[in-house]
XYZ file of C-alpha atoms in Angstrom:
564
model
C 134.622 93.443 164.720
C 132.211 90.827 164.073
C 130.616 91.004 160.971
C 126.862 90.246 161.068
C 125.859 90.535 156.796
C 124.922 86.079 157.052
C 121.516 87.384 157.761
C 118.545 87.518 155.631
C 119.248 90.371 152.899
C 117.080 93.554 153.526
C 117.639 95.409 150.400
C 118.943 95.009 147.093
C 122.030 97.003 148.161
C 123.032 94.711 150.470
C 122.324 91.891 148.391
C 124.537 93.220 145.911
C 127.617 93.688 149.070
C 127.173 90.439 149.910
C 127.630 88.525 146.745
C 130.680 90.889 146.148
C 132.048 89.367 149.379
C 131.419 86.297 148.430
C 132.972 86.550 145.200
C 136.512 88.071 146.528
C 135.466 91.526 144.639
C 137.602 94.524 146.353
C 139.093 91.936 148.286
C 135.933 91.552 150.396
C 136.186 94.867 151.689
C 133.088 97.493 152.216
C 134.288 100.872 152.095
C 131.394 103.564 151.587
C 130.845 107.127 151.846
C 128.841 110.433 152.171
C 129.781 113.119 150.001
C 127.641 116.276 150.052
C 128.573 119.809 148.537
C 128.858 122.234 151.361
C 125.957 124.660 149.824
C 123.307 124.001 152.358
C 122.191 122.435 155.376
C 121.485 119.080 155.778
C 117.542 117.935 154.876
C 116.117 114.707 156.239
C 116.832 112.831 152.577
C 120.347 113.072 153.209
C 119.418 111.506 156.732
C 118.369 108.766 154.710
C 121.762 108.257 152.752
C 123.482 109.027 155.803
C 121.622 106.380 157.338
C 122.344 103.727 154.414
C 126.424 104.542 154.007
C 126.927 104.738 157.727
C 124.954 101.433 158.644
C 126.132 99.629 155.770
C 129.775 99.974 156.505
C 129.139 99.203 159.977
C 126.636 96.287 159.547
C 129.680 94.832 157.347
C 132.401 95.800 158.831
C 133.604 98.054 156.693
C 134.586 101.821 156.815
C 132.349 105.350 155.491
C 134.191 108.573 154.919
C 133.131 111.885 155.430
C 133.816 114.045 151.882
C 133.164 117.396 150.910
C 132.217 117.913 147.313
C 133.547 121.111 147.437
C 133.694 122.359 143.600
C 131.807 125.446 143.344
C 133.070 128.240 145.658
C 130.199 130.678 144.097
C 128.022 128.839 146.381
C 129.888 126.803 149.148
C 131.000 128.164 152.672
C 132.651 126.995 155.804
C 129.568 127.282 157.778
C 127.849 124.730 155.909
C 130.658 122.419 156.360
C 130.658 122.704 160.409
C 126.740 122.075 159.929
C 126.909 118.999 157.848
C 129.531 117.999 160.349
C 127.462 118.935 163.645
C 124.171 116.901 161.997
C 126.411 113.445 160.837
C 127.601 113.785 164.904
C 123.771 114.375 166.103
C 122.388 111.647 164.130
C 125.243 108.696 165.850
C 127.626 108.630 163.160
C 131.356 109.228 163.092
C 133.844 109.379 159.801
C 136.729 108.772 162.989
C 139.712 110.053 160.826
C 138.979 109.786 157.534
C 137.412 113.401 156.300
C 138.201 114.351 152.613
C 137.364 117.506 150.556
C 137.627 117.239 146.965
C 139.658 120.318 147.448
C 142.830 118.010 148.712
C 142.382 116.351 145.399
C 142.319 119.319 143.008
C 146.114 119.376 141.976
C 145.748 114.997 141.130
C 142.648 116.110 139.222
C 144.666 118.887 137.411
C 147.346 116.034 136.237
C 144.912 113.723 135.591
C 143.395 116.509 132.911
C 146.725 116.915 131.358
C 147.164 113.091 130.822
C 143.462 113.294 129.041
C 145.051 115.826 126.974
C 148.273 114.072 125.811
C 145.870 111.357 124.765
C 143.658 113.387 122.835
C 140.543 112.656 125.035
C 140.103 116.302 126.059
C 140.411 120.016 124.382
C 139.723 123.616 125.400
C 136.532 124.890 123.840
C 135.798 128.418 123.853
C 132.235 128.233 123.152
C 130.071 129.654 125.945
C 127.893 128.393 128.196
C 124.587 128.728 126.992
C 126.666 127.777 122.931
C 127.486 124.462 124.514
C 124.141 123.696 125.618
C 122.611 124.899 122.396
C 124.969 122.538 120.752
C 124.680 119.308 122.913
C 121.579 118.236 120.998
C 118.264 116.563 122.334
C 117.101 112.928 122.946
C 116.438 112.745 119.377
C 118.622 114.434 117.546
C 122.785 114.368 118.328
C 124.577 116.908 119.398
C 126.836 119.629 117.315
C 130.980 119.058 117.634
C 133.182 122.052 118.707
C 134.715 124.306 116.006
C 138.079 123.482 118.672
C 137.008 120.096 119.139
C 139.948 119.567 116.863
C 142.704 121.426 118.509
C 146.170 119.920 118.985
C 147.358 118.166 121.744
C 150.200 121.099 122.107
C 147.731 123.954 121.910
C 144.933 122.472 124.032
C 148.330 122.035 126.948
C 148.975 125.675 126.789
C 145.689 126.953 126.621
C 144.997 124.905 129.907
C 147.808 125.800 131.419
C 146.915 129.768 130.789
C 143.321 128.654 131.831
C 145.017 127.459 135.336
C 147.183 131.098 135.353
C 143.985 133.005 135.028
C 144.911 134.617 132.081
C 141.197 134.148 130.564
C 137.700 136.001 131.472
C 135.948 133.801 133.666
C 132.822 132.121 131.221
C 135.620 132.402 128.311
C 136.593 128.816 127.832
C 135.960 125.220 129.450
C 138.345 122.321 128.928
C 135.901 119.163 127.708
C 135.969 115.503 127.119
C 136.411 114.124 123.546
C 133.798 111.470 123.872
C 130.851 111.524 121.447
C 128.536 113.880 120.238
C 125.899 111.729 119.210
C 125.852 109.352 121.953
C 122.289 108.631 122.957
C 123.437 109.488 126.335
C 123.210 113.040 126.630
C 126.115 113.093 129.437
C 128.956 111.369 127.021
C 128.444 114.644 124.646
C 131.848 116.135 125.396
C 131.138 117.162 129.188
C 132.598 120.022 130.689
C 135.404 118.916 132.655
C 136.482 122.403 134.073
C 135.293 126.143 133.992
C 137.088 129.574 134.759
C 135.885 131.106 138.309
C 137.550 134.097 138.998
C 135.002 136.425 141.323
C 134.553 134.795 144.615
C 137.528 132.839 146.105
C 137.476 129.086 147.317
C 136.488 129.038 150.930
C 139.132 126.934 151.643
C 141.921 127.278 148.925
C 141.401 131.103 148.637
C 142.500 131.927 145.229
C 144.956 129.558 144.572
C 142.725 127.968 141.859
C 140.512 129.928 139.207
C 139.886 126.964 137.469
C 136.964 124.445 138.711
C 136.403 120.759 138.164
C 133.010 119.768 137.134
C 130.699 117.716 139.267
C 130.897 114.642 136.589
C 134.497 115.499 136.335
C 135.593 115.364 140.133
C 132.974 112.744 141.510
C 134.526 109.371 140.224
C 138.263 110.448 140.747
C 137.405 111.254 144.134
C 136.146 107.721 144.982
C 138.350 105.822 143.210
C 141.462 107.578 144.962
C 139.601 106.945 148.255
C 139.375 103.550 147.340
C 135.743 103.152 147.699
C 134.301 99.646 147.308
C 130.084 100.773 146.517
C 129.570 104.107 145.833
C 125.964 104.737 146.460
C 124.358 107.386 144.711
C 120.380 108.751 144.435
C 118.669 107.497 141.214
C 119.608 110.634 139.149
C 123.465 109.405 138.685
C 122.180 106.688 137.060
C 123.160 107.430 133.564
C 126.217 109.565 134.801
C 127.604 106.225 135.822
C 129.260 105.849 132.155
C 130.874 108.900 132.403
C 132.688 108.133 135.239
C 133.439 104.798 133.772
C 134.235 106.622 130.782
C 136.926 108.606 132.846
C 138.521 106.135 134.831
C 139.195 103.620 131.821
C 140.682 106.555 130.100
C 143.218 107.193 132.917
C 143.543 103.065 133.661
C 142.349 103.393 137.390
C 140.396 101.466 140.143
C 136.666 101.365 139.622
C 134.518 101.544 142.576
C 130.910 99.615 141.928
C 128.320 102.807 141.807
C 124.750 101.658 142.997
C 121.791 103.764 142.497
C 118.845 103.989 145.019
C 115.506 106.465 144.616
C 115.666 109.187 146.965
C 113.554 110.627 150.062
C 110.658 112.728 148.638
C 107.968 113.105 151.296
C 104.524 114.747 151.762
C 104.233 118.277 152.502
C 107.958 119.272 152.354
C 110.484 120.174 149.399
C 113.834 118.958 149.298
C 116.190 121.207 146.975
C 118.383 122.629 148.389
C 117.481 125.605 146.319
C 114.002 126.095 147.644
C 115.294 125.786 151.109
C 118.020 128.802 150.592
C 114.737 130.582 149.031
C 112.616 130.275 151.753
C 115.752 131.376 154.047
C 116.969 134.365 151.139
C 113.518 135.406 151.382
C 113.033 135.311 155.002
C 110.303 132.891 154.553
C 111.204 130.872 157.421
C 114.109 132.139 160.818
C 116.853 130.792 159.252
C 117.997 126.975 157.895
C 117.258 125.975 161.943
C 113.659 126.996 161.625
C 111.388 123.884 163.297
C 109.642 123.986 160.267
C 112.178 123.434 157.560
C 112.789 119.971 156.671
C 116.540 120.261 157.986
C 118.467 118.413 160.536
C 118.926 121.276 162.452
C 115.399 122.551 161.932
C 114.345 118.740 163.212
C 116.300 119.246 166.010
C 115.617 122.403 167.295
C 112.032 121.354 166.812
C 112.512 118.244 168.624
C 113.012 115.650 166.807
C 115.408 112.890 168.679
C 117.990 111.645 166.365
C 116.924 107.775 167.232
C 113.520 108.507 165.866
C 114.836 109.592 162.652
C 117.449 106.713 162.190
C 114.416 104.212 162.886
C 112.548 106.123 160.115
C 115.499 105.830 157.919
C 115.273 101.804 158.807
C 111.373 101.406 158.363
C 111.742 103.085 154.737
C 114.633 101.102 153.093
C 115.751 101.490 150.146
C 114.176 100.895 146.501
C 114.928 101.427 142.914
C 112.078 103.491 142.121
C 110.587 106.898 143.512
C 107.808 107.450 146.046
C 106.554 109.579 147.910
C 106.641 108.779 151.912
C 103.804 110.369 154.481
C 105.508 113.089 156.174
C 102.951 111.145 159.591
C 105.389 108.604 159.148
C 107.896 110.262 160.785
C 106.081 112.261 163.162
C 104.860 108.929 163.908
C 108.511 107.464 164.980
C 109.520 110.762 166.489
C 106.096 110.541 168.940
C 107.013 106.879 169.856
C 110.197 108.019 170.842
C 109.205 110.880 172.586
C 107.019 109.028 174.587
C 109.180 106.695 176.027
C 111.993 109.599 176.858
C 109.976 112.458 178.041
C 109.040 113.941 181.344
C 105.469 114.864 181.493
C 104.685 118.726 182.429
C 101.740 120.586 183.002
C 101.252 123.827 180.755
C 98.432 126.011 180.243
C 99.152 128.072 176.893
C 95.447 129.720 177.196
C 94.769 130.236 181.030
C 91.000 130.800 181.881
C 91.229 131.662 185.699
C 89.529 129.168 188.133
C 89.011 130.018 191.738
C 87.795 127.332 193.885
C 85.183 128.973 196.503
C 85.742 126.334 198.892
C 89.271 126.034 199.337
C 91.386 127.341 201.839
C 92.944 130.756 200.649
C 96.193 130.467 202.503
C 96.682 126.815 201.850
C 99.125 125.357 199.656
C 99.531 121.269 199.167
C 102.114 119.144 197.105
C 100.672 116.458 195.161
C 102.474 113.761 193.676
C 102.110 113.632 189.783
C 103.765 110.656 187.701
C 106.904 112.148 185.500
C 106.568 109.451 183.016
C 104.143 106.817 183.353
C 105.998 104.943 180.379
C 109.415 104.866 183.048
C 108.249 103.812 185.995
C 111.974 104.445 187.599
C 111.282 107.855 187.047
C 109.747 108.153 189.827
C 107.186 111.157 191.166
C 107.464 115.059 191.351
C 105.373 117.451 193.765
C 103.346 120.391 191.857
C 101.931 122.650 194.172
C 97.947 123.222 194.785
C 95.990 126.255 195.658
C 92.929 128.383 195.797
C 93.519 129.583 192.523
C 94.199 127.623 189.599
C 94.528 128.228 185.713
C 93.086 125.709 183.403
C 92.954 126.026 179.613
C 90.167 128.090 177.814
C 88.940 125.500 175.893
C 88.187 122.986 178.368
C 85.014 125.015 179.564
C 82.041 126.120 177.701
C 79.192 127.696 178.920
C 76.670 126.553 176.744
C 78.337 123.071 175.988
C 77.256 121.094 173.165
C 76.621 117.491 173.014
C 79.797 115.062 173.427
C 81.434 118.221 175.486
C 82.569 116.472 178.681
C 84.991 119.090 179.773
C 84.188 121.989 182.745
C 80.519 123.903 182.340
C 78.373 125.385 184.597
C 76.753 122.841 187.043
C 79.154 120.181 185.948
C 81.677 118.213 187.790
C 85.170 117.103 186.741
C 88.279 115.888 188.137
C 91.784 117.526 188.212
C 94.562 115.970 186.754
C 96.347 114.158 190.081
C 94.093 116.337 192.485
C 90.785 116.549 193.059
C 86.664 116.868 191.632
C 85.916 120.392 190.824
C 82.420 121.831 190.846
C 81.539 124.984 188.761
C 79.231 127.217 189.826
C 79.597 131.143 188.614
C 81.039 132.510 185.641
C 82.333 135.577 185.998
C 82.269 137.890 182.855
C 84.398 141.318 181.945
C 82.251 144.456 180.717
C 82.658 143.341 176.743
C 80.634 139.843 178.270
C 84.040 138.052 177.762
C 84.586 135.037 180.698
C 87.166 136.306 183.014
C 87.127 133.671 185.643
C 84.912 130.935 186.438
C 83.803 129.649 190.331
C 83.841 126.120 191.436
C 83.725 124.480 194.565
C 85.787 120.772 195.206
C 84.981 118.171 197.099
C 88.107 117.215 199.294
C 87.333 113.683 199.309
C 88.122 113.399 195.886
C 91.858 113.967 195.787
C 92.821 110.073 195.626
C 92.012 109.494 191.680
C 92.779 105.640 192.126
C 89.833 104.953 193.883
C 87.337 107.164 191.948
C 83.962 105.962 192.427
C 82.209 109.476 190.719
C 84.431 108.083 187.168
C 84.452 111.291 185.254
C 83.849 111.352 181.826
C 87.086 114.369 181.505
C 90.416 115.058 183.438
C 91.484 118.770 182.909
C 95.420 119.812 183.685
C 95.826 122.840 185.399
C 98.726 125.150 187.158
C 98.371 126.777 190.381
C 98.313 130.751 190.040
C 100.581 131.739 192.644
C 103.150 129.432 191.970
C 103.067 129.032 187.926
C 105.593 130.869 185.832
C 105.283 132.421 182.481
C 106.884 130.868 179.475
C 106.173 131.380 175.701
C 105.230 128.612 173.264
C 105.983 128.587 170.126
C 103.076 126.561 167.973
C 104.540 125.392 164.665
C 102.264 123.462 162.016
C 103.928 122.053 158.280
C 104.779 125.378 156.195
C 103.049 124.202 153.381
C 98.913 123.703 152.684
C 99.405 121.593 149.995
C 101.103 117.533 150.003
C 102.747 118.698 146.832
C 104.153 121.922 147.559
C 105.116 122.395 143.919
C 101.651 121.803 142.578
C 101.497 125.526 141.783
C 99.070 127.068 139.408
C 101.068 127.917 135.821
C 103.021 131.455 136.258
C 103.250 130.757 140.427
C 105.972 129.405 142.315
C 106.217 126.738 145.364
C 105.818 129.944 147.944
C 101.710 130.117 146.999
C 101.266 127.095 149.449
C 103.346 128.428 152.248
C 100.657 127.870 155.316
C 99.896 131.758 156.974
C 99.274 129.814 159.984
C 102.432 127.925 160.360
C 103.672 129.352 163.278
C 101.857 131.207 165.766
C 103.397 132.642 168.988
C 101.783 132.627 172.618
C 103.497 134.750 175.252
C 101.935 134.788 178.686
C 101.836 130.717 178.997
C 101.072 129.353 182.681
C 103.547 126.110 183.542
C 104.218 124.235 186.689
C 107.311 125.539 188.275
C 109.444 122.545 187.680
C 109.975 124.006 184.294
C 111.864 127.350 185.517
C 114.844 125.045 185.323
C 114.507 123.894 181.564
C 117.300 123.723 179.723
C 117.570 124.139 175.524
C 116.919 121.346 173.909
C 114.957 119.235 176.553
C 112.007 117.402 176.191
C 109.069 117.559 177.394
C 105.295 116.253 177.562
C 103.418 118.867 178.146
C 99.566 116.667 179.215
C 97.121 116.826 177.014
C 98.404 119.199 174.287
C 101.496 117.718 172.752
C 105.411 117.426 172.692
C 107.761 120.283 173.446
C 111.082 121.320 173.614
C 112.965 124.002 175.290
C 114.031 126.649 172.167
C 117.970 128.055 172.405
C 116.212 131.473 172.363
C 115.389 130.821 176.410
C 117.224 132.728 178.791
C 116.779 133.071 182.479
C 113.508 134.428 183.137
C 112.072 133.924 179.547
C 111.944 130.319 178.636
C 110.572 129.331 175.241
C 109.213 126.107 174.077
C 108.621 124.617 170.687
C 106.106 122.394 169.575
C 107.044 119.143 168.378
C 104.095 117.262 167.566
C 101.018 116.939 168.520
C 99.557 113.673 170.974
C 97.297 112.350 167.964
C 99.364 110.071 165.832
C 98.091 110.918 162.163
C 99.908 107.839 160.857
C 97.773 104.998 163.358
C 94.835 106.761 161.788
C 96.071 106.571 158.442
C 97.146 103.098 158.796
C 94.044 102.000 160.041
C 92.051 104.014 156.953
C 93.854 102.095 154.501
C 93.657 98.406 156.166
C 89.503 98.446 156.003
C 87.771 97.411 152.777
């Protein structure tokens, strides 16, 4: 594979990768990874990390493993596994055979425990939880030391070994690092290396284990037995990085380089993992697939093309310090992309009847409309024309107001690859409610490319007889606020959950092309937005999902910010 990292660095990570091949270090290798706990789907900041370890080791030849952190089986499960692994696949990436768990590793971390042990760098502590974090001090004043901080090396081995039997209450006793309680770094002040869990069995080892390694415990074993080169982590490992340091010169093994980057935070959306399983626990949103969560599989299910995202992930970068990124951004990069791939449709999702007085009432013609004026090899489709049309509600007024240039009474406008309508009767129900509006057309007017009348507004319409009915499914962001945790004191995150955030229309008019959509196709649907076809269709009841929107928020903003 030709290696391509001569160019022009783009980061400071990859500055960093190249002067470590140029100095020999790991024996110029480049060996990264992802490694997320399997307690959650995927959000679009681990797209970003995703992103960086996958294109790294690729950009220098080098390899990225796929590993599940998979240390706490009170909250991990096999379905978020097959997830993670579906949305790595969606976005372009493949681990090819190198997928880990840090359950493979969980009998090497055992031994390495025991060796910590023997060398008096670890005890059993039978203080509890909520004791040990009582007793680990503040930034200003050191911690407290364990009354068993002191044990001997021969009772600390037993105890251990009765911890690994399950003889021991779960909660009863941790084994810890002997490090130092009054280190000014808060996570050197005798960690917790591994806890009892005895209630809910390991998704994958069952109940061979009732005994857990720590996060801080398991997390720089795994990549140094992996033999990762850079091990790049979000900002808040930062000052973890001495503990694993701390663990690996205790145990004389290989030390991966750990580099820290600031994570994804972005307007209008949370990223936890734990608000995300609240808004699903509470039924908030349909699931961790709902279009609006900020998931990979909600992004895809709305729409969202994984080649938008990865050129998001490549506009961003990476930095050492936190911001906040404009969720328009990337509605921005998913538009572009959409608008280069997709088939344009016409849909009307509030039909106002239109019956054109003039027209024959038997007739029916095919007229050529453009499927995607941005492909040219695309090519044409026929959409049938008729007496009776639906158009949307809002392009006609009956008492227009300035700037209107849509359908009112007397006016004129053209149809969208047919012809100039005329209206000139509105037709009301008994509540005074428009029911229908009359037009006549003049049949002169079908060939737009040589308009001489140069209307002001081109409507989209469907032809009655031929349309079919589809729902639409209009999603806006779930949350009012750009901060959804900007909560008034004694409130939580859920106050600025939008009401309006998705609102279903059943009874939707589209061309008859779209009888054949399939879930997860694309589509253009003129003059309202981007769509896709929602797994929830079924023959005879197709359902489409918003997208986003034609108006791209982020031109706008750019263009806001680059005037005096």
């Amino acid at each position: 594979m030709e290696n391509n990292y001569s160019e022009k660095p783009v980061d400071f990570i990859r500055e960093i990768i190249r002067q470590d091949i140029a100095s020999g270090r790991f024996g110029a290798r480049v060996h990264t990874r992802f490694p997320p706990e399997p307690n959650g789907y995927l959000h679009i900041g681990h797209a970003k990390a995703i992103h960086l370890n996958f294109e790294i080791a690729k950009e220098f030849g080098g390899k990225c493993n796929l590993r599940f952190d998979d240390t706490n089986p009170a909250k991990e499960e096999s379905e978020y596994v097959e997830a993670i692994k579906q949305d790595i696949k969606w976005l372009g990436y493949d681990w090819e055979d190198r997928l880990y768990f840090a359950s493979d590793y969980f009998e090497k971390m055992y031994q390495y425990a025991i060796e910590l042990i023997k060398k008096g760098k670890a005890y059993v502590c039978d203080l509890s939880p909520e004791e040990i974090r009582e007793d680990r001090g503040t930034l200003t004043q050191p911690g407290k030391e364990s009354p068993y901080r002191n044990r001997s090396v021969e009772e600390n081995l037993e105890l251990f070994k009765r911890m690994r039997n399950g003889e021991f209450p779960e909660g009863s006793r941790t084994l810890r690092a002997k490090i130092d309680m009054s280190s000014p770094n808060l996570n050197l002040r005798d960690p917790v290396m591994y806890r009892i869990i005895k209630k809910v069995p390991h998704y994958r080892t069952g109940n061979k284990w009732c005994i857990y390694p720590s996060y801080d415990w398991a997390h720089g074993l795994e990549d140094s037995i992996e033999g990762i080169t850079h091990s790049l982590c979000s900002l808040e490992y930062e000052n973890h990085r001495p503990l694993y340091d701390w663990f690996l010169d205790q145990l004389g093994l290989y030390h991966p380089r750990q580099i820290e980057f600031a994570r994804l935070n972005m307007t209008y959306t949370v990223m936890s993992k734990r608000y995300l399983a609240e808004l699903v626990e509470r039924k908030i949103v349909n699931g961790w697939d709902d279009p609006r969560m900020p998931t990979l599989a909600g992004m895809r299910r709305a729409g969202y093309t994984p080649e938008a995202i990865r050129k998001f992930c490549k506009h961003i970068g990476v930095a050492k310090t936190d911001s906040v990124v404009d969720i328009e951004l990337l509605e921005h990069f998913v538009r572009e992309h959409l608008n280069k791939i997709c088939q344009r449709k016409m849909v009307v999702i509030n039909p106002l009847k239109l019956v054109i007085e003039n027209y024959p009432e038997e007739k029916t013609e095919q007229l050529d409309a453009i499927n995607n004026p941005e492909n040219p090899e695309e090519g044409k489709r026929k959409i049938p024309f008729s007496r009776i049309l639906f158009i949307e509600r809002d392009d006609f007024m009956e008492n227009p107001p300035e700037k209107f240039y849509r359908l009112a009474p007397g006016r004129e406008v053209r149809l969208r690859y047919a012809y100039y309508v005329k209206c000139t009767q509105v037709v009301k129900d008994e509540k005074g409610d428009i029911k229908e509006i009359r037009c006549v057309y003049d049949p002169d007017s079908r060939n737009m490319y040589s308009d001489k009348k140069r209307s002001k507004a081109i409507i989209h319409w469907v032809s009655a007889i031929h349309c079919i009915d589809v729902e639409v499914r209009l999603y806006e962001r779930l949350f009012l606020k750009k901060d959804p945790l900007d909560v008034p004191e004694g409130s939580d995150f859920t106050v600025n959950i939008n009401p309006d955030s998705l609102k279903i229309v059943t009874g939707c008019k589209a061309e008859p092309s779209l009888a054949d959509a399939k879930p997860n196709d694309r589509f253009q649907f003129e003059r309202l937005g981007y769509f896709v076809c929602d797994p929830d269709s079924a023959s005879g009841h197709i359902v489409f999902n918003r997208t986003v929107s034609l108006k791209d928020e982020w031109q706008k903003i750019k263009k806001f910010f680059s005037h005096p």
